[in-house]
Amino acid sequence: MTAYRVSGRGRVDHDRPVRFTFNGKTFEGRKGDTLASALLANGVHLVGRSFKYHRPRGILSAGSEEPNALVGVSRGDGRAEPNTRATVLEIFDGLNTASQNHWPSLKRDVGAINDALYMLFSAGFYYKTFMWPKSFWNKVYEPFIRGAAGLGKSPSVPDPDTYASRYAHCDVLVVGSGPAGLAAATEAARSGASVMLVDEQAELGGSLLGEPGADINGRPISDWLEETKAALAAQENVTVLTRTTAIGYYHDNFLGLCQRLTDHLEKLPEGAPRERMWRVRARQVVLAQGAIERPLVFDGNDRPGVMLSGSARTFLNRYGVKAGNRAAVVTAHDSAWLAAFDLAEAGVKVAAIVDVRSNASDHLLKRAKALDIEVLSGWTVTGTGGRLRISSIRANPVSGSGKVGPARKIACDTLLMCGGWTPSVHLFSHTKGKLDWNEERQMFLPGAPTEETRCAGAGNGAFGLLEAMTEGASAGAGAATDAGFEAKASTYQVDGEVPCAGVGVKELPTDRSSSRARAFVDFQNDVTAKDIRLAVREGFLSIEHIKRYTTTGMATDQGKTSNMNGLAIASDAVKRPSPAVGLTTFRPPYTPTTFGAFAGYNRGDLFEVTRRTAIDSWAEENGAVFEPVSLWRRAWYFPRPGEDMHQAVARECKATRESLGMFDASTLGKIEIVGPDAAEFMNRMYTNAWTKLAPGRLRYGLLLGEDGFIRDDGVIGRLTADRFHVTTTTGGAARVLAMMEDYLQTEWPELKVWLTSTTEQWAVIALNGPNARKLIEPLVEGIDLSNEAFPHMSVAEGTICGVPTRLFRVSFTGELGFEVNVPARYGRSVWQALNEAGQKWGITPYGTQTMHVLRAEKGYIIVGQDTDGTLTPDDAGLAWAIGKTKPDFVGKRSLTRPDIIDPNRKQLVGLVTRDPKVVLEEGAQIVANPGQPTPMKMIGHVTSSYWSETLGRSIALAVVEGGRAREGQTVHVPMPDRTHAAAIAGMVFFDPDGKRLNA
Amino acid sequence: MLLIRCPYCAAERPEVEFVYAGEAHIARPSDPSALTDEQWKNHLFIRTNPRGAHFERWRHLHGCGRFFNAVRDTVTDKFAMTYRAGLPRPTASEIKEARP
């Protein structure tokens, strides 16, 4: 038994000791303890160092609002989590934890020098310091800031755990299982509605778990709780989720619930997910989130041992732990008196209750007297003593006129404080529900809801037990009724409840200079009252600006304990009432949530689909290196043993130009456009003229947006008068089909045309090289392949290797070329047959890199690489693709807008480096004169750049202002090593007459 | 995640089945060449961007594939109603009546 454990008290199992370590030292706790309660039981208050000033910090609260007690947890095998709140971390045998943000040790921390230099770190210090000399930024300031930034150590290896996710629907979702939530769930469940009841804690009960005094319906609270839990568990229409945090409330009653499944277990079950994210659509929601106790703001209020009064009460009544042996209390609210009474009755000496109010209730005074507790009404606390733990407080009387009298020192080893209670309206705020300011009670309460939701209990300002249960029952019955069930709210009887009241306060009055006071508002981000006043003095009047300038409320606790104090001090400083200053916006998640829970199953291979062609498996078996292209993976190049990428690509290019190459072009987008108005539709969509294109012929098609900029391109075949086989870029397939559907459905619904995506129906094998015809001639039936009968840009249907084909004579390399379209299921067998038959010509499979090089040698553009959404057909040198006589097509009107016909627009040109061995970087900027002062005028950039094995030199494409008129001129391309000179040239580097193409 | 009613499927489905498609009731001029540069600019780029009721297009991409129109409040994000493409812009009272 440790010094601070109260034998037999609370809900922990006193017969089940649990051993865990904190900073390497082994401690003993009890089954049912959190790390916080177990440390307190061992007299450990100092658990961490603060973010900015490295001040020693202790345990402020007993719940998920905890700003201070953040620890690192490691379970081995790569399982590690920083910044876990000790107050929600359930202990088990072997749990290994460590404090954070100090060096070399928690007790002796060099970073604490920041605390002595606190004047330098006031609000907005990072906007004011580190400004000069400029040269210090990279080498001194930034490394320093990066080193000091952040809390805790992130894990260094991939998370070995798995995370689950699940969708669910219910009639009534109840968030929070305190008195209001339990009453609501009970009522809704009784109506027959499907109910989900969620609570972030390990067991249901909320505030009831730490509440010893009262009886509900004639039963002691703990008995009533067990009976209620059992009744809910017995109902099939009820799903109870504990250790489950409702992290966010989204549109149309959609909530995210994060359920923690294994963090509390000593042994991890094989294959069990660590957490599960529930995505729930509820017909009706009841929010019973409860309330969070507010700290008081005074000098030294962050010293270890200073704790919220209700939390001290929870530690005692739920965990059987005394926060200290000699307690002092400072409060603006009656509830702290109850904590003092409970502690005194458990044998703790309560040195004094300091109440800032001068008129304490008789019933409280009477009980204090009976317990021999000194009461200082109308007093203030102006400081605390002690280094790593509080040893005394400094208390002063305050006269009616507000004058602070002489100080008195009161010895204590813990100080309980209470500045009142803040209804937890976070989830309600997620729905953009308006908060109404209650002037009398000095608090924001939920106003008119925007969703099908009700707030009940302390979260709605109903702090009393009976009041909360009545409101909860009514909300549960109302929700069930609105969900279509019959329900009527039950009434409850509560005996022995002590009514509580309090006042709202700003910082406590002090006799000392408030500018030297270290009176913390936001413990986690180390923001003091002085910082907030400074921000206001410097002109920040909106609460949103004050928040960002001081960082109050911006830590991982989202200001659960600090927002209201920050607001009260800000509203005092700007001399406007709190509602006029306003509250900052709460955003999901309610508490820090792991990335794993959000990602769920979508990690590794399941992160995103990988589309594979019918020929992909052959490429893999034959050693291809792949690259991702939109969602596809495509063979990038096929290295032979010992070859690097450069050598492989050079070989593939050479083989294709000299004899025969084969390429898997299956990823090309394909759309079948069919119908009596197909040609008319094509005329309206594409820039080109389609009416006169004969069946059996192909044409290069260019697609613009209405703004006149190139959206997509592709070769399009007319199979019959009413049928087109459209190809699109790999990445543009879905976009182009959506655009066509849009026009067809909404602009021209009168056209009789049907659009079908056929991308995955066809496998496409591109054969290029002087021997391409020789390869397929013996394999093709039903098509005359002679140059006369089947010239460049032809399409015909027949068979190849006995399989039906749409055979295109087309080339993206400048060589004699065919694209063999076969039904996808035959893709691999036809590919293999062609590969075998092509061996006598040294047929060479090539990947996307060789395809890119070969097309660039011919000046063929790739939409999305050489164009960027701001190039017109003329900019890209494709003015020839515009049907001049067509009255209209998508984008035509824009081509005569004044800025589109400007001759100085960026135009696509070729670039030839002065040094033929230099391969420019794609994306490199281009300047006319490298001698000009910086920042230089940039006149364009490189869009494509490769080593051309065929030409024995580098080639590049670039967009340059007025580029075509500059042909022959020298421009300069600054690269990291040096600036390279290059001449502007035409875009076609190889076989400009197209002799090979038409062979 | 919003729930959206597809007027063709006559069913309420989660937002992930749909894609947004810009402001509604902007018809492509039958003869763009007859428009001045100013008029064409207005057609292409100028949008109402209202605070409150916004007439907009959505497509039930992962469902029936149809484009339809909707009235959505730009302050609350909520849908007031959806209706088939080609139907006239609903009046204020029709929108009010449709609101759940």
mmCIF file of C-alpha atoms in Angstrom, chain A residues 57-290:
data_model
loop_
_atom_site.group_PDB
_atom_site.id
_atom_site.type_symbol
_atom_site.label_atom_id
_atom_site.label_comp_id
_atom_site.label_asym_id
_atom_site.label_seq_id
_atom_site.Cartn_x
_atom_site.Cartn_y
_atom_site.Cartn_z
ATOM 1 C CA ARG A 57 4.273 20.315 -14.673
ATOM 2 C CA GLY A 58 1.988 17.920 -12.878
ATOM 3 C CA ILE A 59 -1.407 16.368 -13.352
ATOM 4 C CA LEU A 60 -4.096 19.006 -13.721
ATOM 5 C CA SER A 61 -7.158 16.905 -14.398
ATOM 6 C CA ALA A 62 -8.515 13.378 -14.312
ATOM 7 C CA GLY A 63 -9.900 13.281 -17.826
ATOM 8 C CA SER A 64 -9.368 13.717 -21.555
ATOM 9 C CA GLU A 65 -9.072 17.493 -21.168
ATOM 10 C CA GLU A 66 -5.619 17.075 -19.578
ATOM 11 C CA PRO A 67 -3.161 19.666 -20.940
ATOM 12 C CA ASN A 68 -0.043 18.869 -18.861
ATOM 13 C CA ALA A 69 0.454 15.208 -18.126
ATOM 14 C CA LEU A 70 1.552 13.997 -21.543
ATOM 15 C CA VAL A 71 3.782 10.950 -21.700
ATOM 16 C CA GLY A 72 5.410 8.703 -24.246
ATOM 17 C CA VAL A 73 4.285 5.081 -24.254
ATOM 18 C CA SER A 74 6.272 2.288 -25.852
ATOM 19 C CA ARG A 75 5.322 -1.355 -26.098
ATOM 20 C CA GLY A 76 8.228 -2.603 -28.205
ATOM 21 C CA ASP A 77 8.023 -4.018 -31.732
ATOM 22 C CA GLY A 78 7.740 -0.470 -33.052
ATOM 23 C CA ARG A 79 4.682 0.332 -30.971
ATOM 24 C CA ALA A 80 5.240 3.811 -29.588
ATOM 25 C CA GLU A 81 3.007 6.797 -29.066
ATOM 26 C CA PRO A 82 3.990 10.282 -27.919
ATOM 27 C CA ASN A 83 1.792 12.771 -26.063
ATOM 28 C CA THR A 84 -0.582 10.248 -24.522
ATOM 29 C CA ARG A 85 -2.552 11.826 -21.697
ATOM 30 C CA ALA A 86 -1.661 10.067 -18.473
ATOM 31 C CA THR A 87 -5.206 10.694 -17.272
ATOM 32 C CA VAL A 88 -6.768 8.410 -19.895
ATOM 33 C CA LEU A 89 -3.979 5.840 -20.130
ATOM 34 C CA GLU A 90 -5.087 2.623 -18.421
ATOM 35 C CA ILE A 91 -2.214 0.800 -16.777
ATOM 36 C CA PHE A 92 -1.373 -2.874 -17.174
ATOM 37 C CA ASP A 93 1.502 -5.064 -16.077
ATOM 38 C CA GLY A 94 4.622 -4.079 -17.963
ATOM 39 C CA LEU A 95 3.387 -0.725 -19.220
ATOM 40 C CA ASN A 96 6.402 1.385 -20.107
ATOM 41 C CA THR A 97 6.053 5.173 -20.003
ATOM 42 C CA ALA A 98 8.320 8.188 -20.004
ATOM 43 C CA SER A 99 7.987 11.910 -19.512
ATOM 44 C CA GLN A 100 8.737 14.339 -22.331
ATOM 45 C CA ASN A 101 10.311 17.641 -23.285
ATOM 46 C CA HIS A 102 13.357 17.742 -21.067
ATOM 47 C CA TRP A 103 17.100 17.120 -21.161
ATOM 48 C CA PRO A 104 18.962 15.538 -19.495
ATOM 49 C CA SER A 105 16.253 14.543 -17.009
ATOM 50 C CA LEU A 106 12.789 15.442 -15.854
ATOM 51 C CA LYS A 107 14.074 16.878 -12.580
ATOM 52 C CA ARG A 108 17.089 18.697 -14.055
ATOM 53 C CA ASP A 109 16.192 20.188 -17.403
ATOM 54 C CA VAL A 110 18.555 22.528 -19.268
ATOM 55 C CA GLY A 111 15.645 23.881 -21.326
ATOM 56 C CA ALA A 112 14.250 25.430 -18.164
ATOM 57 C CA ILE A 113 16.540 28.377 -18.975
ATOM 58 C CA ASN A 114 13.641 29.478 -21.203
ATOM 59 C CA ASP A 115 11.628 30.031 -18.066
ATOM 60 C CA ALA A 116 14.145 32.511 -16.713
ATOM 61 C CA LEU A 117 14.124 34.227 -20.095
ATOM 62 C CA TYR A 118 10.351 34.310 -20.261
ATOM 63 C CA MET A 119 10.348 37.989 -21.190
ATOM 64 C CA LEU A 120 11.820 36.953 -24.561
ATOM 65 C CA PHE A 121 9.105 34.404 -25.236
ATOM 66 C CA SER A 122 6.031 36.544 -24.857
ATOM 67 C CA ALA A 123 3.083 36.425 -27.239
ATOM 68 C CA GLY A 124 4.141 36.441 -30.865
ATOM 69 C CA PHE A 125 7.830 36.177 -29.971
ATOM 70 C CA TYR A 126 8.549 34.284 -33.142
ATOM 71 C CA TYR A 127 7.217 37.171 -35.180
ATOM 72 C CA LYS A 128 9.541 39.564 -33.402
ATOM 73 C CA THR A 129 12.763 37.647 -32.897
ATOM 74 C CA PHE A 130 14.920 35.632 -35.285
ATOM 75 C CA MET A 131 14.549 38.509 -37.771
ATOM 76 C CA TRP A 132 18.194 39.469 -38.202
ATOM 77 C CA PRO A 133 20.847 39.041 -39.291
ATOM 78 C CA LYS A 134 19.264 37.482 -42.339
ATOM 79 C CA SER A 135 22.129 35.041 -42.797
ATOM 80 C CA PHE A 136 21.364 33.485 -39.390
ATOM 81 C CA TRP A 137 18.080 32.065 -40.561
ATOM 82 C CA ASN A 138 19.278 28.912 -42.333
ATOM 83 C CA LYS A 139 22.143 27.972 -40.054
ATOM 84 C CA VAL A 140 21.142 29.179 -36.607
ATOM 85 C CA TYR A 141 17.506 30.066 -36.137
ATOM 86 C CA GLU A 142 15.772 27.437 -38.178
ATOM 87 C CA PRO A 143 17.727 24.456 -36.800
ATOM 88 C CA PHE A 144 17.176 25.836 -33.300
ATOM 89 C CA ILE A 145 13.449 26.274 -33.836
ATOM 90 C CA ARG A 146 13.103 22.866 -35.425
ATOM 91 C CA GLY A 147 14.996 21.281 -32.555
ATOM 92 C CA ALA A 148 12.801 22.998 -29.988
ATOM 93 C CA ALA A 149 9.522 22.498 -31.822
ATOM 94 C CA GLY A 150 7.027 19.797 -31.077
ATOM 95 C CA LEU A 151 6.368 17.690 -28.045
ATOM 96 C CA GLY A 152 7.390 14.104 -27.555
ATOM 97 C CA LYS A 153 9.308 11.787 -29.833
ATOM 98 C CA SER A 154 7.609 10.437 -32.902
ATOM 99 C CA PRO A 155 8.028 6.724 -33.565
ATOM 100 C CA SER A 156 10.910 5.930 -35.875
ATOM 101 C CA VAL A 157 9.582 2.778 -37.518
ATOM 102 C CA PRO A 158 6.328 2.022 -39.341
ATOM 103 C CA ASP A 159 3.352 1.339 -37.090
ATOM 104 C CA PRO A 160 2.962 -2.468 -36.936
ATOM 105 C CA ASP A 161 -0.665 -2.253 -35.812
ATOM 106 C CA THR A 162 -3.726 -2.620 -37.966
ATOM 107 C CA TYR A 163 -6.734 -0.359 -37.783
ATOM 108 C CA ALA A 164 -10.310 -1.232 -38.592
ATOM 109 C CA SER A 165 -13.223 0.820 -39.797
ATOM 110 C CA ARG A 166 -16.932 0.234 -39.958
ATOM 111 C CA TYR A 167 -20.079 1.981 -41.111
ATOM 112 C CA ALA A 168 -23.159 1.895 -38.913
ATOM 113 C CA HIS A 169 -26.662 3.327 -38.764
ATOM 114 C CA CYS A 170 -28.848 3.850 -35.745
ATOM 115 C CA ASP A 171 -32.006 5.633 -34.684
ATOM 116 C CA VAL A 172 -30.533 7.371 -31.655
ATOM 117 C CA LEU A 173 -26.880 7.960 -30.939
ATOM 118 C CA VAL A 174 -26.077 9.083 -27.402
ATOM 119 C CA VAL A 175 -22.671 10.626 -26.810
ATOM 120 C CA GLY A 176 -21.572 10.462 -23.193
ATOM 121 C CA SER A 177 -22.701 8.053 -20.487
ATOM 122 C CA GLY A 178 -22.904 10.273 -17.455
ATOM 123 C CA PRO A 179 -26.261 10.744 -15.723
ATOM 124 C CA ALA A 180 -27.810 12.563 -18.694
ATOM 125 C CA GLY A 181 -26.480 10.143 -21.310
ATOM 126 C CA LEU A 182 -27.562 7.067 -19.367
ATOM 127 C CA ALA A 183 -31.033 8.501 -18.852
ATOM 128 C CA ALA A 184 -31.300 9.356 -22.556
ATOM 129 C CA ALA A 185 -30.090 5.951 -23.718
ATOM 130 C CA THR A 186 -32.398 4.158 -21.278
ATOM 131 C CA GLU A 187 -35.405 6.071 -22.573
ATOM 132 C CA ALA A 188 -34.568 5.625 -26.248
ATOM 133 C CA ALA A 189 -33.802 1.939 -25.755
ATOM 134 C CA ARG A 190 -37.124 1.377 -24.026
ATOM 135 C CA SER A 191 -38.950 2.755 -27.080
ATOM 136 C CA GLY A 192 -37.484 0.035 -29.294
ATOM 137 C CA ALA A 193 -35.278 2.417 -31.272
ATOM 138 C CA SER A 194 -31.836 1.169 -32.227
ATOM 139 C CA VAL A 195 -29.495 2.965 -29.860
ATOM 140 C CA MET A 196 -25.774 3.496 -29.785
ATOM 141 C CA LEU A 197 -24.276 4.742 -26.534
ATOM 142 C CA VAL A 198 -20.648 5.822 -26.675
ATOM 143 C CA ASP A 199 -18.282 6.961 -23.974
ATOM 144 C CA GLU A 200 -14.585 7.760 -24.136
ATOM 145 C CA GLN A 201 -13.855 6.135 -20.779
ATOM 146 C CA ALA A 202 -13.248 2.496 -19.939
ATOM 147 C CA GLU A 203 -16.598 2.158 -18.192
ATOM 148 C CA LEU A 204 -19.961 3.828 -18.373
ATOM 149 C CA GLY A 205 -20.979 6.360 -15.766
ATOM 150 C CA GLY A 206 -19.136 9.606 -16.473
ATOM 151 C CA SER A 207 -19.287 11.911 -13.469
ATOM 152 C CA LEU A 208 -21.244 9.282 -11.507
ATOM 153 C CA LEU A 209 -18.027 7.264 -11.204
ATOM 154 C CA GLY A 210 -16.535 9.909 -8.923
ATOM 155 C CA GLU A 211 -19.733 10.920 -7.144
ATOM 156 C CA PRO A 212 -20.244 9.186 -3.799
ATOM 157 C CA GLY A 213 -22.980 11.154 -2.127
ATOM 158 C CA ALA A 214 -26.428 10.846 -3.582
ATOM 159 C CA ASP A 215 -29.066 8.156 -4.181
ATOM 160 C CA ILE A 216 -30.913 7.672 -7.468
ATOM 161 C CA ASN A 217 -34.426 6.229 -7.243
ATOM 162 C CA GLY A 218 -33.666 5.166 -3.705
ATOM 163 C CA ARG A 219 -30.532 3.234 -4.651
ATOM 164 C CA PRO A 220 -26.928 4.205 -3.976
ATOM 165 C CA ILE A 221 -25.322 5.599 -7.155
ATOM 166 C CA SER A 222 -23.001 2.640 -7.681
ATOM 167 C CA ASP A 223 -25.909 0.174 -7.448
ATOM 168 C CA TRP A 224 -28.091 2.218 -9.749
ATOM 169 C CA LEU A 225 -25.222 2.397 -12.212
ATOM 170 C CA GLU A 226 -24.683 -1.372 -12.254
ATOM 171 C CA GLU A 227 -28.398 -2.028 -12.715
ATOM 172 C CA THR A 228 -28.682 0.528 -15.515
ATOM 173 C CA LYS A 229 -25.633 -0.857 -17.295
ATOM 174 C CA ALA A 230 -26.985 -4.384 -17.030
ATOM 175 C CA ALA A 231 -30.372 -3.308 -18.364
ATOM 176 C CA LEU A 232 -28.806 -1.624 -21.394
ATOM 177 C CA ALA A 233 -26.525 -4.568 -22.076
ATOM 178 C CA ALA A 234 -29.501 -6.924 -22.052
ATOM 179 C CA GLN A 235 -31.310 -5.097 -24.844
ATOM 180 C CA GLU A 236 -30.626 -6.241 -28.384
ATOM 181 C CA ASN A 237 -31.398 -2.861 -29.861
ATOM 182 C CA VAL A 238 -28.606 -1.218 -27.852
ATOM 183 C CA THR A 239 -24.942 -1.032 -28.820
ATOM 184 C CA VAL A 240 -22.683 0.187 -26.036
ATOM 185 C CA LEU A 241 -19.216 1.329 -27.014
ATOM 186 C CA THR A 242 -16.772 2.232 -24.259
ATOM 187 C CA ARG A 243 -13.238 3.549 -24.816
ATOM 188 C CA THR A 244 -14.861 5.197 -27.815
ATOM 189 C CA THR A 245 -14.538 8.897 -28.485
ATOM 190 C CA ALA A 246 -17.017 10.724 -30.673
ATOM 191 C CA ILE A 247 -14.327 12.709 -32.448
ATOM 192 C CA GLY A 248 -16.394 14.683 -34.913
ATOM 193 C CA TYR A 249 -19.955 15.572 -35.781
ATOM 194 C CA TYR A 250 -20.380 16.125 -39.496
ATOM 195 C CA HIS A 251 -23.213 16.984 -41.871
ATOM 196 C CA ASP A 252 -26.557 15.218 -41.754
ATOM 197 C CA ASN A 253 -25.953 13.454 -38.441
ATOM 198 C CA PHE A 254 -22.795 11.715 -39.546
ATOM 199 C CA LEU A 255 -20.409 11.108 -36.658
ATOM 200 C CA GLY A 256 -16.940 9.654 -36.396
ATOM 201 C CA LEU A 257 -16.336 7.401 -33.390
ATOM 202 C CA CYS A 258 -12.855 6.190 -32.583
ATOM 203 C CA GLN A 259 -12.890 2.996 -30.539
ATOM 204 C CA ARG A 260 -9.678 1.973 -28.780
ATOM 205 C CA LEU A 261 -9.484 -1.809 -28.698
ATOM 206 C CA THR A 262 -6.088 -2.973 -27.463
ATOM 207 C CA ASP A 263 -4.140 -0.114 -25.860
ATOM 208 C CA HIS A 264 -5.324 -1.144 -22.414
ATOM 209 C CA LEU A 265 -4.475 -4.844 -22.807
ATOM 210 C CA GLU A 266 -1.384 -6.408 -21.338
ATOM 211 C CA LYS A 267 -1.209 -8.990 -24.120
ATOM 212 C CA LEU A 268 -2.145 -8.003 -27.632
ATOM 213 C CA PRO A 269 -4.504 -10.551 -29.213
ATOM 214 C CA GLU A 270 -3.087 -11.966 -32.419
ATOM 215 C CA GLY A 271 -4.272 -10.003 -35.428
ATOM 216 C CA ALA A 272 -6.608 -7.729 -33.490
ATOM 217 C CA PRO A 273 -6.920 -4.181 -34.751
ATOM 218 C CA ARG A 274 -5.666 -1.503 -32.363
ATOM 219 C CA GLU A 275 -8.494 0.912 -33.042
ATOM 220 C CA ARG A 276 -11.699 0.980 -35.040
ATOM 221 C CA MET A 277 -13.196 4.046 -36.646
ATOM 222 C CA TRP A 278 -16.977 3.933 -36.721
ATOM 223 C CA ARG A 279 -18.694 6.133 -39.258
ATOM 224 C CA VAL A 280 -22.224 6.405 -38.012
ATOM 225 C CA ARG A 281 -25.275 7.918 -39.624
ATOM 226 C CA ALA A 282 -27.802 8.524 -36.862
ATOM 227 C CA ARG A 283 -31.386 9.613 -37.272
ATOM 228 C CA GLN A 284 -31.225 11.477 -33.981
ATOM 229 C CA VAL A 285 -28.363 12.432 -31.720
ATOM 230 C CA VAL A 286 -28.256 13.221 -28.011
ATOM 231 C CA LEU A 287 -25.123 15.053 -26.898
ATOM 232 C CA ALA A 288 -24.415 14.517 -23.209
ATOM 233 C CA GLN A 289 -20.759 15.461 -23.159
ATOM 234 C CA GLY A 290 -20.758 16.858 -19.642
#
